[in-house]
Amino acid sequence: MSRTIPRAYVTAAWPKNRVDAEDLARKYCGELVKAGYLPLCPVLAFSGIIGEDDPDGEKKRREMSEDLLKRARFLVVCGKKINDDVRADISVAKHSKVIPTTLDGILECGE
């Protein structure tokens, strides 16, 4: 019997600065890996793939992110702030039967 690592989509109210957002994303993803999850993080997954000058870039990123989210078992909300992007992720998760939780919730359950 094979063991499947649970996929966890990582969302947060990311900083506007891309480097800061990626650093924070690596921190959150590292904590999820230690807890036994496979993090799916669009901030890291799509970094540098779609050019900043692409007029449809934001739409493409959002579509790819939603596809990743729908493939996850959990939506993990990281950080203390909630913005419109996080709210949108929570809405997609609920409609896709993805379980929403927080990073603190995941880490507390693992103790």
Coordinates of C-alpha atoms in Angstrom, one line a residue:
M1 CA 0.0 0.0 0.0
S2 CA 1.4 3.4 -0.9
R3 CA 1.2 6.4 1.3
T4 CA 0.1 9.7 -0.3
I5 CA 1.5 12.9 1.0
P6 CA -1.5 15.3 1.6
R7 CA -1.3 18.3 -0.7
A8 CA -1.7 21.7 1.0
Y9 CA -2.3 24.9 -1.0
V10 CA -0.5 27.8 0.6
T11 CA -2.1 31.3 0.7
A12 CA -1.4 34.5 2.6
A13 CA -1.7 38.2 2.3
W14 CA 1.6 38.3 0.5
P15 CA 3.9 41.3 0.6
K16 CA 3.9 43.4 -2.6
N17 CA 7.6 43.0 -2.8
R18 CA 8.2 39.7 -4.8
V19 CA 11.4 38.8 -3.0
D20 CA 9.8 39.3 0.5
A21 CA 6.8 37.3 -0.6
E22 CA 9.0 34.4 -1.9
D23 CA 11.1 34.4 1.3
L24 CA 7.9 34.2 3.4
A25 CA 6.5 31.5 1.1
R26 CA 9.6 29.4 1.5
K27 CA 9.3 29.7 5.3
Y28 CA 5.7 28.6 5.3
C29 CA 6.3 25.8 2.9
G30 CA 9.3 24.5 4.9
E31 CA 7.1 24.3 8.0
L32 CA 4.5 22.3 6.0
V33 CA 7.1 19.9 4.7
K34 CA 8.3 19.3 8.3
A35 CA 4.7 18.6 9.3
G36 CA 4.4 16.0 6.5
Y37 CA 2.5 17.9 3.8
L38 CA 3.3 18.7 0.1
P39 CA 3.0 22.4 -0.2
L40 CA 1.5 23.9 -3.4
C41 CA 2.4 27.6 -3.4
P42 CA 1.7 29.7 -6.5
V43 CA 4.1 32.4 -5.3
L44 CA 7.0 30.0 -5.7
A45 CA 5.5 27.7 -8.4
F46 CA 4.9 30.5 -10.9
S47 CA 7.8 32.9 -10.0
G48 CA 9.4 34.2 -13.2
I49 CA 7.2 32.2 -15.5
I50 CA 4.8 35.0 -16.5
G51 CA 6.5 38.3 -17.4
E52 CA 5.5 41.4 -15.5
D53 CA 4.9 43.1 -18.9
D54 CA 2.2 40.5 -19.9
P55 CA -1.1 42.3 -20.0
D56 CA -3.0 39.1 -19.2
G57 CA -0.4 38.0 -16.6
E58 CA -2.6 38.5 -13.5
K59 CA -5.5 36.6 -15.1
K60 CA -3.1 33.7 -16.1
R61 CA -1.6 33.5 -12.6
R62 CA -5.1 33.5 -11.0
E63 CA -6.3 30.7 -13.3
M64 CA -3.2 28.5 -12.7
S65 CA -3.4 29.2 -8.9
E66 CA -7.1 28.2 -8.8
D67 CA -6.2 25.0 -10.7
L68 CA -3.5 24.1 -8.1
L69 CA -6.0 24.9 -5.3
K70 CA -8.6 22.6 -6.7
R71 CA -6.1 19.8 -6.7
A72 CA -5.2 20.2 -3.0
R73 CA -6.7 18.5 0.0
F74 CA -6.2 21.5 2.3
L75 CA -6.1 25.3 1.9
V76 CA -3.6 26.6 4.5
V77 CA -4.0 30.2 5.3
C78 CA -0.7 31.6 6.7
G79 CA 0.0 34.7 8.6
K80 CA -2.4 36.9 10.6
K81 CA -3.8 39.2 7.8
I82 CA -6.6 38.3 5.5
N83 CA -7.0 40.3 2.2
D84 CA -9.2 39.9 -0.9
D85 CA -6.9 37.3 -2.5
V86 CA -7.1 35.1 0.6
R87 CA -10.9 35.5 0.7
A88 CA -11.1 34.5 -2.9
D89 CA -8.9 31.4 -2.2
I90 CA -11.2 30.5 0.7
S91 CA -14.3 30.8 -1.5
V92 CA -12.7 28.6 -4.2
A93 CA -11.8 26.1 -1.6
K94 CA -15.3 25.9 -0.2
H95 CA -16.8 25.4 -3.6
S96 CA -14.2 22.7 -4.5
K97 CA -14.5 20.8 -1.2
V98 CA -11.0 21.7 -0.2
I99 CA -10.6 21.8 3.6
P100 CA -9.6 25.3 4.8
T101 CA -7.3 25.6 7.8
T102 CA -4.5 27.7 9.1
L103 CA -0.8 27.0 9.4
D104 CA -1.1 27.3 13.2
G105 CA -3.9 24.7 13.1
I106 CA -1.8 22.3 11.0
L107 CA 1.2 22.7 13.3
E108 CA -0.9 22.3 16.5
C109 CA -2.4 19.1 15.2
G110 CA 1.0 17.7 14.5
E111 CA 2.3 18.1 18.1

